[in-house]
Short mmCIF file of N, CA and C in Angstrom, two decimals:
data_model
loop_
_atom_site.label_atom_id
_atom_site.label_comp_id
_atom_site.label_asym_id
_atom_site.label_seq_id
_atom_site.Cartn_x
_atom_site.Cartn_y
_atom_site.Cartn_z
N MET A 139 -13.44 100.59 199.25
CA MET A 139 -13.29 99.90 197.59
C MET A 139 -14.89 99.23 197.10
N VAL A 140 -15.37 99.60 196.00
CA VAL A 140 -16.69 99.21 195.51
C VAL A 140 -16.67 98.28 195.79
N PRO A 141 -17.96 97.57 196.13
CA PRO A 141 -18.77 96.35 195.95
C PRO A 141 -19.16 95.94 194.85
N LYS A 142 -19.13 94.19 193.99
CA LYS A 142 -19.99 94.26 192.92
C LYS A 142 -20.97 94.11 192.52
N GLN A 143 -21.82 93.81 192.01
CA GLN A 143 -22.73 94.23 191.52
C GLN A 143 -23.65 93.04 191.30
N ARG A 144 -23.98 92.49 191.50
CA ARG A 144 -24.17 91.25 190.68
C ARG A 144 -25.33 91.14 189.76
N ALA A 145 -25.49 90.99 189.11
CA ALA A 145 -26.31 90.88 187.07
C ALA A 145 -28.05 90.50 187.89
N PRO A 146 -28.19 90.30 186.92
CA PRO A 146 -29.62 90.21 187.79
C PRO A 146 -29.85 89.36 186.90
N GLU A 147 -30.83 87.68 187.95
CA GLU A 147 -30.66 86.17 187.43
C GLU A 147 -31.88 86.92 186.18
N LYS A 148 -31.09 85.49 184.57
CA LYS A 148 -31.64 86.58 183.20
C LYS A 148 -32.82 84.90 184.02
N ARG A 149 -34.10 85.72 183.19
CA ARG A 149 -35.31 85.66 183.42
C ARG A 149 -35.98 85.04 181.54
N PHE A 150 -34.79 85.00 181.27
CA PHE A 150 -35.93 84.34 179.41
C PHE A 150 -34.59 84.55 179.29
N TYR A 151 -34.11 83.49 177.88
CA TYR A 151 -33.45 82.73 176.73
C TYR A 151 -34.50 83.38 175.89
N SER A 152 -32.65 84.33 174.35
CA SER A 152 -33.64 83.58 173.45
C SER A 152 -33.61 82.53 172.71
N VAL A 153 -34.00 82.49 171.78
CA VAL A 153 -33.82 80.81 170.87
C VAL A 153 -32.56 80.55 170.69
N GLY A 154 -31.72 81.79 169.99
CA GLY A 154 -30.69 81.08 170.01
C GLY A 154 -29.65 80.18 171.38
N GLU A 155 -30.07 81.21 172.38
CA GLU A 155 -29.40 80.99 173.51
C GLU A 155 -29.69 79.78 173.67
N VAL A 156 -31.33 79.24 173.42
CA VAL A 156 -31.90 77.45 174.69
C VAL A 156 -31.28 76.68 173.66
N ALA A 157 -31.05 77.43 171.73
CA ALA A 157 -30.59 76.08 171.11
C ALA A 157 -28.90 76.03 171.62
N ALA A 158 -28.24 76.76 171.70
CA ALA A 158 -27.07 76.63 171.90
C ALA A 158 -26.98 75.63 174.00
N ILE A 159 -28.17 75.65 174.69
CA ILE A 159 -27.75 75.16 175.68
C ILE A 159 -27.83 73.89 175.52
N PHE A 160 -28.92 73.15 174.77
CA PHE A 160 -29.69 71.79 174.76
C PHE A 160 -28.83 71.68 173.11
N GLY A 161 -27.73 72.15 172.16
CA GLY A 161 -26.61 71.39 171.13
C GLY A 161 -28.10 71.31 169.69
N LEU A 162 -28.85 71.87 169.80
CA LEU A 162 -29.80 72.44 168.70
C LEU A 162 -29.94 73.34 168.55
N SER A 163 -30.27 73.01 167.04
CA SER A 163 -29.96 74.66 165.61
C SER A 163 -31.63 75.24 167.39
N SER A 164 -31.59 76.58 166.01
CA SER A 164 -32.12 77.52 166.16
C SER A 164 -33.38 76.89 165.83
N MET A 165 -34.14 76.02 164.24
CA MET A 165 -34.78 76.26 163.96
C MET A 165 -35.58 74.41 164.32
N THR A 166 -34.89 73.75 164.68
CA THR A 166 -35.28 72.66 166.12
C THR A 166 -36.19 73.34 166.59
N VAL A 167 -35.31 74.43 167.26
CA VAL A 167 -36.09 74.51 168.93
C VAL A 167 -37.62 75.29 168.68
N TYR A 168 -37.09 76.18 167.93
CA TYR A 168 -39.31 77.55 167.00
C TYR A 168 -39.94 75.90 166.67
N ARG A 169 -39.32 75.00 165.69
CA ARG A 169 -40.57 73.75 165.55
C ARG A 169 -41.01 73.32 167.10
N ALA A 170 -40.18 73.29 167.22
CA ALA A 170 -40.87 73.06 169.07
C ALA A 170 -41.60 73.42 169.61
N ILE A 171 -41.52 74.83 170.49
CA ILE A 171 -42.19 75.89 170.25
C ILE A 171 -43.52 75.89 169.73
N GLN A 172 -43.25 75.86 168.64
CA GLN A 172 -44.50 75.63 167.48
C GLN A 172 -45.60 75.10 167.80
N ASP A 173 -44.92 73.78 167.71
CA ASP A 173 -45.97 72.84 167.92
C ASP A 173 -46.26 72.78 169.22
N GLY A 174 -45.66 73.22 170.20
CA GLY A 174 -46.50 73.01 171.97
C GLY A 174 -45.69 71.84 172.50
N ASP A 175 -44.37 71.70 172.22
CA ASP A 175 -44.02 70.46 172.50
C ASP A 175 -42.59 71.19 172.86
N PHE A 176 -42.49 72.26 173.53
CA PHE A 176 -41.34 73.36 174.42
C PHE A 176 -42.10 74.88 175.16
N PRO A 177 -42.28 75.37 175.53
CA PRO A 177 -42.50 75.85 176.18
C PRO A 177 -41.57 77.60 176.14
N GLY A 178 -42.57 78.65 175.64
CA GLY A 178 -42.64 79.30 174.76
C GLY A 178 -43.47 80.63 174.60
N LEU A 179 -42.64 82.03 174.82
CA LEU A 179 -43.50 83.13 175.23
C LEU A 179 -43.45 84.06 173.52
N LYS A 180 -44.63 84.43 173.24
CA LYS A 180 -43.86 85.19 171.69
C LYS A 180 -44.34 86.70 172.31
N ILE A 181 -43.53 87.86 172.34
CA ILE A 181 -44.34 89.09 172.10
C ILE A 181 -43.53 89.99 170.72
N ARG A 182 -45.21 90.23 170.05
CA ARG A 182 -45.27 90.37 169.42
C ARG A 182 -44.51 89.83 168.13
N GLY A 183 -43.10 90.09 167.26
CA GLY A 183 -42.55 89.20 166.51
C GLY A 183 -41.24 88.20 167.44
N ARG A 184 -40.57 88.14 168.01
CA ARG A 184 -39.90 87.69 169.05
C ARG A 184 -40.20 86.76 170.01
N ILE A 185 -39.60 85.88 169.87
CA ILE A 185 -39.97 84.41 170.85
C ILE A 185 -38.95 84.80 172.35
N LEU A 186 -39.77 84.33 173.19
CA LEU A 186 -38.25 83.78 174.86
C LEU A 186 -39.20 82.30 175.18
N VAL A 187 -38.07 82.29 175.68
CA VAL A 187 -37.81 80.91 176.32
C VAL A 187 -38.35 81.29 177.91
N PRO A 188 -38.57 80.60 179.04
CA PRO A 188 -38.34 80.77 180.52
C PRO A 188 -37.41 80.03 181.14
N ALA A 189 -36.55 81.13 181.83
CA ALA A 189 -34.72 80.54 182.47
C ALA A 189 -35.55 79.39 182.91
N HIS A 190 -36.32 79.23 183.61
CA HIS A 190 -36.90 78.57 185.09
C HIS A 190 -37.40 77.66 183.72
N ALA A 191 -38.21 76.96 182.92
CA ALA A 191 -37.96 76.77 182.71
C ALA A 191 -37.24 74.89 181.62
N VAL A 192 -35.96 76.51 181.55
CA VAL A 192 -35.04 75.52 180.84
C VAL A 192 -34.37 74.25 182.46
N GLU A 193 -33.79 75.58 183.89
CA GLU A 193 -34.16 75.00 184.22
C GLU A 193 -34.61 73.79 184.76
N ALA A 194 -36.09 73.99 185.34
CA ALA A 194 -36.24 72.49 185.52
C ALA A 194 -36.50 71.99 184.57
N MET A 195 -36.73 71.61 183.19
CA MET A 195 -35.88 70.90 182.02
C MET A 195 -35.13 69.87 182.62
N ILE A 196 -33.81 71.16 181.90
CA ILE A 196 -32.41 70.40 182.30
C ILE A 196 -32.65 69.48 184.05
N GLN A 197 -33.22 69.53 185.43
CA GLN A 197 -32.95 69.39 186.28
C GLN A 197 -33.60 68.08 186.75
N ALA A 198 -35.31 67.90 185.86
CA ALA A 198 -35.12 66.50 185.40
C ALA A 198 -35.01 65.83 185.08
N ALA A 199 -33.68 66.16 183.81
CA ALA A 199 -33.19 64.94 183.62
C ALA A 199 -31.66 64.43 184.31
N SER A 200 -31.65 65.32 184.71
CA SER A 200 -31.06 65.20 185.81
C SER A 200 -31.22 64.16 187.24
N SER A 201 -31.75 64.28 187.73
CA SER A 201 -32.73 63.62 188.73
C SER A 201 -34.08 62.71 188.08
N ASP A 202 -34.95 63.31 186.24
CA ASP A 202 -36.22 61.80 186.45
C ASP A 202 -36.32 60.10 186.38
N GLY A 203 -34.47 59.89 185.90
CA GLY A 203 -34.87 58.82 184.90
C GLY A 203 -33.20 59.02 183.92
N PRO A 204 -33.45 57.66 183.32
CA PRO A 204 -32.55 58.15 181.68
C PRO A 204 -32.70 59.33 180.32
N LEU A 205 -34.46 59.30 180.50
CA LEU A 205 -34.72 59.76 179.09
C LEU A 205 -35.51 61.03 180.26
N VAL A 206 -36.17 62.61 178.58
CA VAL A 206 -36.82 63.34 179.25
C VAL A 206 -37.31 63.74 178.11
N ASP A 207 -38.66 63.52 178.01
CA ASP A 207 -38.60 63.71 176.74
C ASP A 207 -40.17 65.14 176.71
N ALA A 208 -39.13 66.05 175.51
CA ALA A 208 -39.33 67.76 176.70
C ALA A 208 -41.44 67.91 176.48
N ALA A 209 -41.74 67.23 175.18
CA ALA A 209 -42.32 67.19 174.38
C ALA A 209 -44.00 66.69 175.94
N SER A 210 -43.93 65.71 176.37
CA SER A 210 -44.12 65.55 177.68
C SER A 210 -44.75 66.14 179.11
N TRP A 211 -43.29 66.52 179.26
CA TRP A 211 -42.25 67.38 180.55
C TRP A 211 -43.35 68.76 180.12
N VAL A 212 -43.20 69.12 178.66
CA VAL A 212 -44.80 70.41 178.82
C VAL A 212 -45.55 70.04 178.89
N SER A 213 -46.53 69.10 178.58
CA SER A 213 -46.78 68.76 178.74
C SER A 213 -47.98 68.88 180.32
N ASP A 214 -47.01 67.57 181.00
CA ASP A 214 -47.20 67.34 181.78
C ASP A 214 -47.30 68.91 183.02
N GLN A 215 -46.14 70.11 183.01
CA GLN A 215 -45.81 70.53 183.96
C GLN A 215 -47.24 71.89 183.00
N SER A 216 -48.17 72.36 182.06
CA SER A 216 -49.44 72.59 181.79
C SER A 216 -50.73 72.12 182.11
N GLY A 217 -49.82 71.06 183.11
CA GLY A 217 -51.88 70.04 183.51
C GLY A 217 -52.56 69.57 181.87
N ARG A 218 -51.79 69.76 180.86
CA ARG A 218 -53.19 69.07 179.68
C ARG A 218 -52.88 67.65 179.51
#
């Protein structure tokens, strides 16, 4: 029997995937990234979101209290 290979962990999400994870529209996520309220990486015309940032934001919302404001969270992470 050939052992199954695990798929590599996802390092980036598309804006559409992030929108689905958080139950938002893609346009809302694009605007949040453009405004600096959500982490993103632009490569040519494509915007990607680091998977670790999404996971860290979910973890913060689960453990830091009743509400995590994405804009404040991004600001805290970048040291602004």
